[in-house]
């Protein structure tokens, strides 16, 4: 039987600089690793360690996988120094992934912050492959500064996929040359024009952002059961064995990382 702790040899084929602190790594594993949007991988950097990342690429692309990584510490610093041809290991996928079946026929609201758009991009690819299945796909995204907006090259393309798909972004504070919206990502929810009764909202970003997005969604009329949050906390085994990732009685690596807010709303300090 395959040892789930043993990583698959993987080559970094290409590296795309997204922002001064975020890079996308195009990975070619020795054998294809099928995954569902929202499932995550454990990536090993030899000599440095292992860290969890959710693929940012389309689940339909089988031979290659992309992960988009914010530079923040030991493993990610080392990854950011990599050149094409470098070797890493991948194990997974882990977790349940986004509840795609529950989104069919709904007005899907996607709210991302910073590098949180990376896991959501995999969901966006999955939804935009067949936009007619959803009543609406509305993507809201915020970053601190224009330079920190991830995947800028794709926004126009996403907006044009179908009449029921829209994309809006904002930056936190005024910046020279920026003519778009200014304000935290929650301000994009002030003038929300989705039909809330028929909507499901999914959000990924820093914990503080998840907290204020959730409060805003509740304020505008979403029920906890209509909200999914990517709880991308520290993880280790990825398989419900080590107990590093529990929230209440849930193990995020097995039951998440995308959790229905209704299930976790009573957990003390749910937002860290
Ligand atoms: C399921 C899951 C999916 C993820 N997907 C992505 C992704 O697509 N792109 C991406 O850039 N990152 C993602 N992360 C976060 C990523 O795993 C961490 O940034 C990474 O583990 C940091 O490792 P490091 O060795 O570079 O930093 P370390 O040296 O371990 O830590 C450096 C700093 O980062 C903080 N940190 C470490 N892990 C996390 C975390 N999970 N969340 C917030 N802060 C953390 C530490 O507290 C410390 O302050 C994901 C995390 C999880 C659990
Ligand atoms: S990461 Fe080990 S139990 Fe979840």
Coordinates of C-alpha atoms and ligand atoms in Angstrom, one line a residue:
X1 CA 0.0 0.0 0.0
X2 CA 1.2 3.5 -0.8
X3 CA 2.7 5.3 2.3
X4 CA 0.7 8.5 2.7
X5 CA 3.8 10.2 4.3
X6 CA 5.9 9.6 1.2
X7 CA 6.0 12.5 -1.2
X8 CA 5.9 12.2 -4.9
X9 CA 9.0 13.6 -6.7
X10 CA 8.1 16.8 -8.4
X11 CA 9.9 19.3 -10.7
X12 CA 9.4 23.0 -10.6
X13 CA 8.9 23.7 -14.3
X14 CA 8.2 27.4 -14.2
X15 CA 8.0 30.3 -11.7
X16 CA 5.7 33.3 -12.3
X17 CA 6.3 36.4 -10.2
X18 CA 2.8 37.7 -9.1
X19 CA 3.7 40.4 -6.7
X20 CA 6.9 41.4 -4.8
X21 CA 6.1 38.7 -2.2
X22 CA 4.0 36.2 -4.1
X23 CA 5.1 33.7 -6.7
X24 CA 3.3 30.9 -8.6
X25 CA 5.2 27.6 -9.0
X26 CA 4.2 25.4 -12.0
X27 CA 4.8 21.9 -10.8
X28 CA 5.2 18.7 -12.7
X29 CA 4.8 15.6 -10.4
X30 CA 6.3 12.3 -11.5
X31 CA 2.7 11.1 -11.8
X32 CA -0.6 13.1 -12.1
X33 CA -2.2 14.1 -8.7
X34 CA -5.9 14.5 -9.2
X35 CA -7.5 17.0 -6.8
X36 CA -10.8 18.8 -6.2
X37 CA -10.8 22.6 -5.9
X38 CA -10.0 23.5 -2.3
X39 CA -8.2 20.4 -1.4
X40 CA -4.6 21.0 -0.3
X41 CA -1.2 19.5 -0.7
X42 CA 1.8 19.1 1.6
X43 CA 4.9 20.4 -0.2
X44 CA 8.4 19.4 0.9
X45 CA 11.3 21.6 0.2
X46 CA 14.4 19.3 0.7
X47 CA 16.4 20.3 3.8
X48 CA 13.9 22.9 4.9
X49 CA 10.6 21.1 5.7
X50 CA 7.0 20.7 4.6
X51 CA 4.2 23.2 4.4
X52 CA 0.5 23.1 3.2
X53 CA -0.7 24.9 0.1
X54 CA -3.9 24.7 -1.8
X55 CA -3.4 24.4 -5.6
X56 CA -4.3 27.6 -7.5
X57 CA -4.7 25.9 -10.8
X58 CA -7.6 24.2 -12.5
X59 CA -8.5 20.7 -11.1
X60 CA -9.2 19.8 -14.8
X61 CA -5.5 20.1 -15.7
X62 CA -4.1 16.7 -14.7
X63 CA -0.3 16.7 -15.6
X64 CA 0.6 20.0 -13.9
X65 CA -0.3 21.7 -10.7
X66 CA 0.2 25.3 -9.7
X67 CA 0.7 26.6 -6.2
X68 CA 0.9 30.3 -5.4
X69 CA 3.0 31.1 -2.4
X70 CA 3.3 34.2 -0.2
X71 CA 6.9 34.5 1.2
X72 CA 6.5 34.4 5.0
X73 CA 9.1 32.1 6.7
X74 CA 11.5 29.1 6.4
X75 CA 9.9 27.0 3.7
X76 CA 8.4 29.8 1.7
X77 CA 11.6 31.9 1.7
X78 CA 13.5 29.0 0.4
X79 CA 10.8 28.3 -2.3
X80 CA 11.0 31.9 -3.5
X81 CA 14.8 31.5 -4.1
X82 CA 14.1 28.5 -6.4
X83 CA 14.9 28.4 -10.1
X84 CA 13.0 26.3 -12.8
X85 CA 14.3 22.7 -12.6
X86 CA 14.4 22.6 -8.8
X87 CA 13.0 19.5 -7.1
X88 CA 10.3 19.4 -4.4
X89 CA 8.0 16.7 -3.0
X90 CA 4.2 16.6 -2.9
X91 CA 1.8 14.5 -0.8
X92 CA -1.9 14.7 -0.9
X93 CA -4.4 15.9 -1.8
X94 CA -6.0 16.3 1.7
X95 CA -9.3 17.7 2.9
X96 CA -12.7 17.8 1.4
X97 CA -12.4 20.7 -1.1
X98 CA -15.1 23.3 -1.9
X99 CA -18.7 22.1 -1.9
X100 CA -19.2 22.4 -5.7
X101 CA -22.5 20.5 -5.8
X102 CA -24.0 22.9 -3.3
X103 CA -23.2 25.8 -5.5
X104 CA -25.1 24.7 -8.5
X105 CA -28.1 26.9 -9.3
X106 CA -26.9 29.5 -6.7
X107 CA -25.6 33.0 -6.8
X108 CA -22.0 32.3 -5.8
X109 CA -20.2 35.1 -4.0
X110 CA -16.4 34.7 -3.7
X111 CA -14.5 37.0 -1.4
X112 CA -10.7 36.9 -1.4
X113 CA -8.0 38.9 0.4
X114 CA -4.3 39.0 -0.5
X115 CA -2.8 35.5 -1.3
X116 CA -6.3 34.1 -0.3
X117 CA -7.2 34.5 -4.0
X118 CA -4.8 31.6 -4.7
X119 CA -7.0 28.7 -3.3
X120 CA -10.0 30.6 -4.7
X121 CA -8.5 30.7 -8.2
X122 CA -8.9 26.9 -8.4
X123 CA -12.6 27.3 -7.5
X124 CA -12.9 30.1 -10.0
X125 CA -11.5 27.9 -12.8
X126 CA -13.9 25.1 -11.8
X127 CA -16.9 27.4 -11.8
X128 CA -16.0 29.2 -15.0
X129 CA -15.6 26.0 -16.9
X130 CA -19.4 25.8 -16.9
X131 CA -20.8 29.1 -15.8
X132 CA -24.3 28.2 -16.9
X133 CA -24.5 25.8 -13.9
X134 CA -24.6 28.8 -11.5
X135 CA -27.0 31.7 -11.5
X136 CA -24.2 34.1 -10.8
X137 CA -20.5 34.1 -10.0
X138 CA -19.5 37.3 -8.3
X139 CA -15.8 37.7 -7.3
X140 CA -14.7 40.3 -4.9
X141 CA -11.0 40.8 -4.1
X142 CA -8.9 43.1 -2.0
X143 CA -5.2 43.6 -1.5
X144 CA -3.3 46.3 0.5
X145 CA -1.7 48.0 -2.5
X146 CA -1.9 47.8 -6.3
X147 CA 1.4 46.0 -6.5
X148 CA 0.0 43.3 -4.2
X149 CA -2.9 42.3 -6.3
X150 CA -2.4 38.7 -7.3
X151 CA -3.3 37.3 -10.8
X152 CA -3.9 40.8 -12.3
X153 CA -3.5 39.5 -15.8
X154 CA -6.7 37.4 -15.4
X155 CA -9.3 39.9 -14.0
X156 CA -10.5 41.1 -17.4
X157 CA -10.7 37.6 -18.8
X158 CA -12.8 36.4 -15.8
X159 CA -15.2 39.4 -16.2
X160 CA -15.8 38.5 -19.8
X161 CA -16.4 34.7 -19.5
X162 CA -20.2 35.0 -19.3
X163 CA -22.8 37.7 -18.5
X164 CA -23.4 36.1 -15.1
X165 CA -19.8 36.4 -14.0
X166 CA -18.4 39.6 -12.5
X167 CA -15.1 40.7 -10.8
X168 CA -14.5 43.7 -8.6
X169 CA -11.4 44.6 -6.7
X170 CA -10.2 47.2 -4.2
X171 CA -7.0 48.3 -2.5
X172 CA -6.9 49.2 1.2
X173 CA -5.4 52.7 0.8
X174 CA -5.0 55.3 -1.9
X175 CA -1.9 54.8 -4.1
X176 CA -0.4 56.9 -6.9
X177 CA -1.9 56.1 -10.3
X178 CA -4.7 53.9 -8.9
X179 CA -8.1 54.9 -10.2
X180 CA -10.1 51.9 -8.9
X181 CA -11.9 51.3 -5.7
X182 CA -10.2 52.1 -2.3
X183 CA -11.2 50.5 1.0
X184 CA -11.0 47.1 2.7
X185 CA -12.5 44.2 0.9
X186 CA -15.6 44.4 3.2
X187 CA -16.5 47.7 1.5
X188 CA -17.2 45.7 -1.7
X189 CA -20.0 44.0 0.3
X190 CA -21.7 47.4 1.2
X191 CA -23.4 47.7 -2.2
X192 CA -23.9 44.0 -2.8
X193 CA -26.5 43.3 -5.5
X194 CA -26.7 39.5 -5.2
X195 CA -30.0 37.8 -4.3
X196 CA -28.9 36.8 -0.8
X197 CA -31.7 34.2 -0.3
X198 CA -30.2 32.2 -3.2
X199 CA -26.6 32.9 -2.5
X200 CA -23.6 31.0 -1.0
X201 CA -20.5 33.0 0.0
X202 CA -17.0 31.5 0.1
X203 CA -14.1 33.4 1.6
X204 CA -10.3 32.9 1.8
X205 CA -7.8 35.3 3.3
X206 CA -6.1 36.3 6.5
X207 CA -8.0 35.3 9.7
X208 CA -8.7 39.0 10.6
X209 CA -10.3 39.4 7.1
X210 CA -12.3 36.2 7.4
X211 CA -13.7 37.6 10.7
X212 CA -14.8 40.9 9.3
X213 CA -16.1 39.4 6.0
X214 CA -18.2 37.0 8.1
X215 CA -19.6 39.8 10.3
X216 CA -20.4 41.9 7.2
X217 CA -22.1 38.9 5.4
X218 CA -24.2 38.3 8.5
X219 CA -25.1 42.0 8.7
X220 CA -26.3 42.1 5.1
X221 CA -28.5 39.0 5.6
X222 CA -26.5 35.8 5.0
X223 CA -27.2 33.0 7.4
X224 CA -24.2 31.1 8.9
X225 CA -25.1 28.0 6.8
X226 CA -24.6 30.1 3.6
X227 CA -21.0 31.0 4.5
X228 CA -17.9 28.9 3.9
X229 CA -14.5 30.0 5.2
X230 CA -11.1 28.6 4.3
X231 CA -9.5 27.9 7.6
X232 CA -5.9 27.7 6.5
X233 CA -4.3 27.2 9.9
X234 CA -1.0 25.4 10.7
X235 CA -1.2 21.7 9.7
X236 CA 1.1 18.8 9.9
X237 CA 0.0 15.3 9.1
X238 CA -2.9 16.3 6.9
X239 CA -4.7 13.1 7.8
X240 CA -6.5 13.7 11.1
X241 CA -3.7 12.0 13.1
X242 CA -1.6 14.6 14.8
X243 CA -4.3 16.9 16.2
X244 CA -2.5 20.1 15.2
X245 CA -5.4 21.6 13.3
X246 CA -8.6 21.2 15.4
X247 CA -11.3 23.8 15.6
X248 CA -13.8 22.5 18.2
X249 CA -14.2 18.8 17.4
X250 CA -13.4 19.2 13.7
X251 CA -10.0 18.5 12.2
X252 CA -9.5 21.1 9.5
X253 CA -7.3 18.8 7.5
X254 CA -10.0 16.2 7.1
X255 CA -13.3 18.2 7.7
X256 CA -12.0 21.4 5.9
X257 CA -10.0 23.4 5.3
X258 CA -13.2 25.1 3.9
X259 CA -15.7 25.0 6.8
X260 CA -19.3 25.9 6.9
X261 CA -19.6 28.7 9.4
X262 CA -22.7 27.2 10.9
X263 CA -20.6 24.3 12.1
X264 CA -17.9 26.4 13.8
X265 CA -19.7 29.6 14.8
X266 CA -19.9 28.5 18.5
X267 CA -16.2 27.6 18.8
X268 CA -14.4 30.2 21.1
X269 CA -11.8 32.2 19.2
X270 CA -12.8 30.7 15.9
X271 CA -11.0 33.4 14.1
X272 CA -7.7 32.8 16.0
Ligands
LIG1 C1 -4.7 24.2 4.0 C2 -3.8 25.3 3.9 C3 -3.6 25.9 2.6 C4 -2.7 26.9 2.4 N1 -2.6 27.5 1.2 C5 -1.7 28.5 1.0 C6 -1.5 29.0 -0.4 O1 -2.2 28.6 -1.3 N2 -0.6 30.0 -0.5 C7 0.1 30.5 0.6 O2 1.0 31.3 0.4 N3 0.0 30.0 1.8 C8 -0.9 29.0 2.0 N4 -1.1 28.5 3.3 C9 -0.2 29.0 4.4 C10 1.2 28.3 4.3 O3 1.0 27.0 4.6 C11 2.1 29.0 5.3 O4 2.4 30.3 4.9 C12 3.4 28.2 5.4 O5 3.2 27.0 6.0 C13 4.5 29.0 6.1 O6 5.6 28.2 6.1 P1 7.1 28.8 6.4 O7 8.0 27.7 6.7 O8 7.5 29.6 5.2 O9 6.8 29.8 7.5 P2 7.2 29.5 9.1 O10 8.6 29.8 9.3 O11 6.6 28.3 9.6 O12 6.3 30.7 9.7 C14 6.6 32.1 9.4 C15 5.4 32.9 9.8 O13 4.2 32.6 9.1 C16 3.2 32.2 10.0 N5 2.4 31.1 9.5 C17 2.8 29.8 9.3 N6 1.8 29.1 8.8 C18 0.7 29.9 8.7 C19 -0.6 29.8 8.2 N7 -1.1 28.6 7.9 N8 -1.4 30.9 8.2 C20 -0.9 32.0 8.6 N9 0.3 32.2 9.0 C21 1.1 31.2 9.1 C22 3.9 31.8 11.3 O14 3.1 31.9 12.4 C23 5.1 32.7 11.3 O15 4.7 34.0 11.8 C24 -2.0 27.4 3.5 C25 -2.1 26.9 4.8 C26 -3.0 25.8 4.9 C27 -3.2 25.2 6.3
LIG2 S1 -2.9 18.2 10.4 FE1 -2.7 16.5 11.7 S2 -4.7 16.2 12.5 FE2 -4.9 17.8 11.0

